[in-house]
Coordinates of C-alpha atoms in Angstrom, one line a residue:
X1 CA -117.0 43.6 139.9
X2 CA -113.5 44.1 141.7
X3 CA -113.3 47.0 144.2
X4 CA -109.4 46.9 143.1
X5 CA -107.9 50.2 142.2
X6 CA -107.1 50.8 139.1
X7 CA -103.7 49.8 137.4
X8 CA -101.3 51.9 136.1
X9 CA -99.0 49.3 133.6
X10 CA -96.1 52.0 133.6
X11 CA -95.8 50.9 137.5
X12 CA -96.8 48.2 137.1
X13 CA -95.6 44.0 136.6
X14 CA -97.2 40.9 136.0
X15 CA -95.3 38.2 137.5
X16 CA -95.4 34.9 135.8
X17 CA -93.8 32.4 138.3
X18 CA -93.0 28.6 137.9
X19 CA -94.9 28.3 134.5
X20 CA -92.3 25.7 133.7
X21 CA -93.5 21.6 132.1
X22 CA -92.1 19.8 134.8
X23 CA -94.0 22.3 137.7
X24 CA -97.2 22.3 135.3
X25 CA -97.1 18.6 135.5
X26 CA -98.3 18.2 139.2
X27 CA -101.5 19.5 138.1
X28 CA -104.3 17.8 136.4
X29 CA -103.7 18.2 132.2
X30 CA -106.8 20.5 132.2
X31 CA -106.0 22.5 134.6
X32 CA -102.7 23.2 133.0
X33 CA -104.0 23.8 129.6
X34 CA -106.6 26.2 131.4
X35 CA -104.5 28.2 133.1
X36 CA -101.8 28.5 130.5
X37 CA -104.7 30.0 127.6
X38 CA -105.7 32.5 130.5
X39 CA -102.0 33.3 131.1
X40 CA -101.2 33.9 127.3
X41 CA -104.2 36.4 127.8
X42 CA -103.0 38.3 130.9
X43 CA -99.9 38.5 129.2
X44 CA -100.7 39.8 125.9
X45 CA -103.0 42.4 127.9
X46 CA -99.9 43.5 130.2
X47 CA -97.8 43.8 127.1
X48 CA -99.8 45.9 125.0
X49 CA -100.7 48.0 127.7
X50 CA -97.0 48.7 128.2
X51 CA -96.4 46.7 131.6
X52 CA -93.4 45.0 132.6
X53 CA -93.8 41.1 132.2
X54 CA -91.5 38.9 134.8
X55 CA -90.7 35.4 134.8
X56 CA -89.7 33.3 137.4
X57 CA -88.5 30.2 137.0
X58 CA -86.6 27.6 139.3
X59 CA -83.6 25.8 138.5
X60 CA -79.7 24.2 139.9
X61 CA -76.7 23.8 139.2
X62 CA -74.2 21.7 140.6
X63 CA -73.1 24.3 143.3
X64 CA -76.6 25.2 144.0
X65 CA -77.6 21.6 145.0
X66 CA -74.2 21.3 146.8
X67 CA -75.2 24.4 148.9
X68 CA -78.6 22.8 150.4
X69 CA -78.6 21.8 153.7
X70 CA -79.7 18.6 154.9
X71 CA -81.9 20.6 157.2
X72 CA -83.6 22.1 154.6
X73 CA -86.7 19.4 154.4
X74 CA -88.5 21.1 150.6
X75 CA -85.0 21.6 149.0
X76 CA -82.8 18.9 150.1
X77 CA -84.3 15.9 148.7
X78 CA -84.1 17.8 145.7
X79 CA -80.6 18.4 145.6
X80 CA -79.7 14.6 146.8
X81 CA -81.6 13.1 144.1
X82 CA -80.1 16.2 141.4
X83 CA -83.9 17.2 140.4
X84 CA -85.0 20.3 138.5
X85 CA -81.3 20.9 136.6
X86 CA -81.5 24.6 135.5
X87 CA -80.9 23.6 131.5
X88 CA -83.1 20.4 131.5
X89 CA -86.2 21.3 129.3
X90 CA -88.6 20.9 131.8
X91 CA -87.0 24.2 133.7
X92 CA -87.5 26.6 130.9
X93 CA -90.3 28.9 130.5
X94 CA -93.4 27.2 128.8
X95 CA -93.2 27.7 125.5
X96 CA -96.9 29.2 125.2
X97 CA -95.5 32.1 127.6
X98 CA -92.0 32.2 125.9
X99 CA -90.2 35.6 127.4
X100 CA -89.5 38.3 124.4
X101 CA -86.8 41.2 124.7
X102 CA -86.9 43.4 127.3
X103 CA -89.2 40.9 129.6
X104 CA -87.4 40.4 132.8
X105 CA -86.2 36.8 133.5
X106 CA -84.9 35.6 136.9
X107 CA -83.9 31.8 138.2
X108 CA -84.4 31.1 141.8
X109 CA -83.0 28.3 144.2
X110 CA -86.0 28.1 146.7
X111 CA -90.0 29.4 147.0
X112 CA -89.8 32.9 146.5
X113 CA -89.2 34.8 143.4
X114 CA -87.3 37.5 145.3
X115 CA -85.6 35.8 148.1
X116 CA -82.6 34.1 146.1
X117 CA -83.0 36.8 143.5
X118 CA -82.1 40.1 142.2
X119 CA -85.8 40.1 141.2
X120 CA -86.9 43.3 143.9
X121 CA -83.9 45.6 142.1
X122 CA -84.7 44.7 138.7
X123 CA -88.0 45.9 139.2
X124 CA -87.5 48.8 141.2
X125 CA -84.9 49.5 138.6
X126 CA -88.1 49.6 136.1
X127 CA -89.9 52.2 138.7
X128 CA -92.4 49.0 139.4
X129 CA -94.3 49.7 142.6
X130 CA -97.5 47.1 141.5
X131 CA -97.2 43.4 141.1
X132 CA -99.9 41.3 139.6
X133 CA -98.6 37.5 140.8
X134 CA -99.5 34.4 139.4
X135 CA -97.7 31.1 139.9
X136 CA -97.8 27.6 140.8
X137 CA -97.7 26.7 143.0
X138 CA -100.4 28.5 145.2
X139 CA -98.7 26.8 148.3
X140 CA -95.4 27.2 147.2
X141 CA -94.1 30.2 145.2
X142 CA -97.4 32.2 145.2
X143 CA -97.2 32.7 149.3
X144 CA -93.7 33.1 149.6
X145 CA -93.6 35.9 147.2
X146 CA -96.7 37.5 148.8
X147 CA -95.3 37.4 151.6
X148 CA -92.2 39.1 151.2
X149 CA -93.5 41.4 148.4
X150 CA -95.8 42.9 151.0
X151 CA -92.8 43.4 153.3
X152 CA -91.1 45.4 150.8
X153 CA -94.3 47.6 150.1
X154 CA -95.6 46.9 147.0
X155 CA -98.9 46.6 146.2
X156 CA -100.6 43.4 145.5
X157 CA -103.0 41.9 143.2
X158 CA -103.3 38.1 143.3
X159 CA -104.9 36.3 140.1
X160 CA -107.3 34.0 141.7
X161 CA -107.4 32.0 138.3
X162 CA -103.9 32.6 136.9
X163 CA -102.3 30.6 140.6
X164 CA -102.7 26.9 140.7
X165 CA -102.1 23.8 143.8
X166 CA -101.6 20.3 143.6
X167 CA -103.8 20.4 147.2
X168 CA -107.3 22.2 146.2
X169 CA -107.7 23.2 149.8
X170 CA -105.0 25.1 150.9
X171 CA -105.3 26.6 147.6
X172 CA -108.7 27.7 148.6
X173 CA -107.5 28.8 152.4
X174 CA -104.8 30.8 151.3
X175 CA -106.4 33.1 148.5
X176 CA -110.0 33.3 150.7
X177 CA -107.9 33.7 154.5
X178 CA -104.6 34.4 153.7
X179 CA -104.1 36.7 150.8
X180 CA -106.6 39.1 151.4
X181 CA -105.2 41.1 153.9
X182 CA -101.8 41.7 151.9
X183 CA -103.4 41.7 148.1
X184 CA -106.2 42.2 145.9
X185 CA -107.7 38.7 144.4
X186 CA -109.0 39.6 141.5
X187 CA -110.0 37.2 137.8
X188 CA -107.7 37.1 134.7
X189 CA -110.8 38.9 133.0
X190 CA -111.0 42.1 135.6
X191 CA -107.3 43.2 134.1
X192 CA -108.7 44.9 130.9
X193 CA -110.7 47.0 133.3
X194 CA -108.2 47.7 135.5
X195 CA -104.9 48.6 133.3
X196 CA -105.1 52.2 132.7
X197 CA -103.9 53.1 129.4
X198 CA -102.5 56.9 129.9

């Protein structure tokens, strides 16, 4: 059982990051489908508990990719070869986690969901002072959000089953050494315990 405290969904969001077909496709087909039933859970559970759901998706356009540096050794081999175009199919949401009105919806142009983003004022907009974070990639988006989230002073609950890898390992380093000492790892399944319905 989770030593977490308790969640209060009126401060709280989940953030759904990267769920998109062409970012689901570097894992393993089972894994995806896994982790997208446990997400539609975790959603439906923040939803009808009355906390804010955020998605995260990243995507270019034209000036975006113009914009990258050849020094940048993740983004600019993206940009020279025009991957991830922010319309293209594969960039949307999945479709099993489709947004609905009043979900927030940002698109980045690097790792983190807040860094190229007005992610941090939307939320605080909302009176959010709790993220629950999932994402894939655990490598990727997951510790670059962490990261900075914990910087800004919110507090932190990482879903150890709704965050996903490519590379196993560093999966496994980052949630058992990493994580800990800036969130709370917790299971899809402790949520229902811990949103507090007041």
């Amino acid at each position: 059982m989770s030593t977490a405290p308790t969640l209060d969904p009126a401060h709280t969001a989940l953030l759904v990051m990267d769920y998109q077909p062409a970012i689901l496709a570097l894992l393993p087909e089972s894994d995806s489908e896994a982790l997208l039933g446990r997400m539609e859970k975790v959603i439906a559970a923040v939803r009808a508990r009355g906390g804010t759901v955020a998605y995260v998706r990243v995507g270019f356009t034209e000036a975006d990719w113009a914009a990258i540096p050849p020094t940048n050794r993740s983004f600019a081999p993206i940009a020279q070869h025009r991957l991830m175009h922010h319309a293209d199919l594969d960039t949307a949401v999945h479709e099993r986690l489709a947004p609905q009105d009043g979900d927030i919806i940002v698109r980045k142009i690097r790792y983190g969901g807040l860094s190229t983003t007005d992610l941090d004022q939307r939320l605080r907009e909302h009176g959010i002072t709790t993220l629950i974070i999932s994402g894939i990639s655990t490598s990727g988006v997951v510790l670059s959000t962490v990261l900075d989230a914990a910087d800004r002073d919110y507090r932190l609950y990482v879903l150890a089953d709704g965050v996903a890898d490519p590379d196993p390992e560093a999966h496994d380093v980052l949630l058992r050494q990493v994580f800990p000492s800036r969130a709370h790892i917790l299971e899809t399944a402790e949520l229902h315990t811990l949103l507090r319905a007041d």
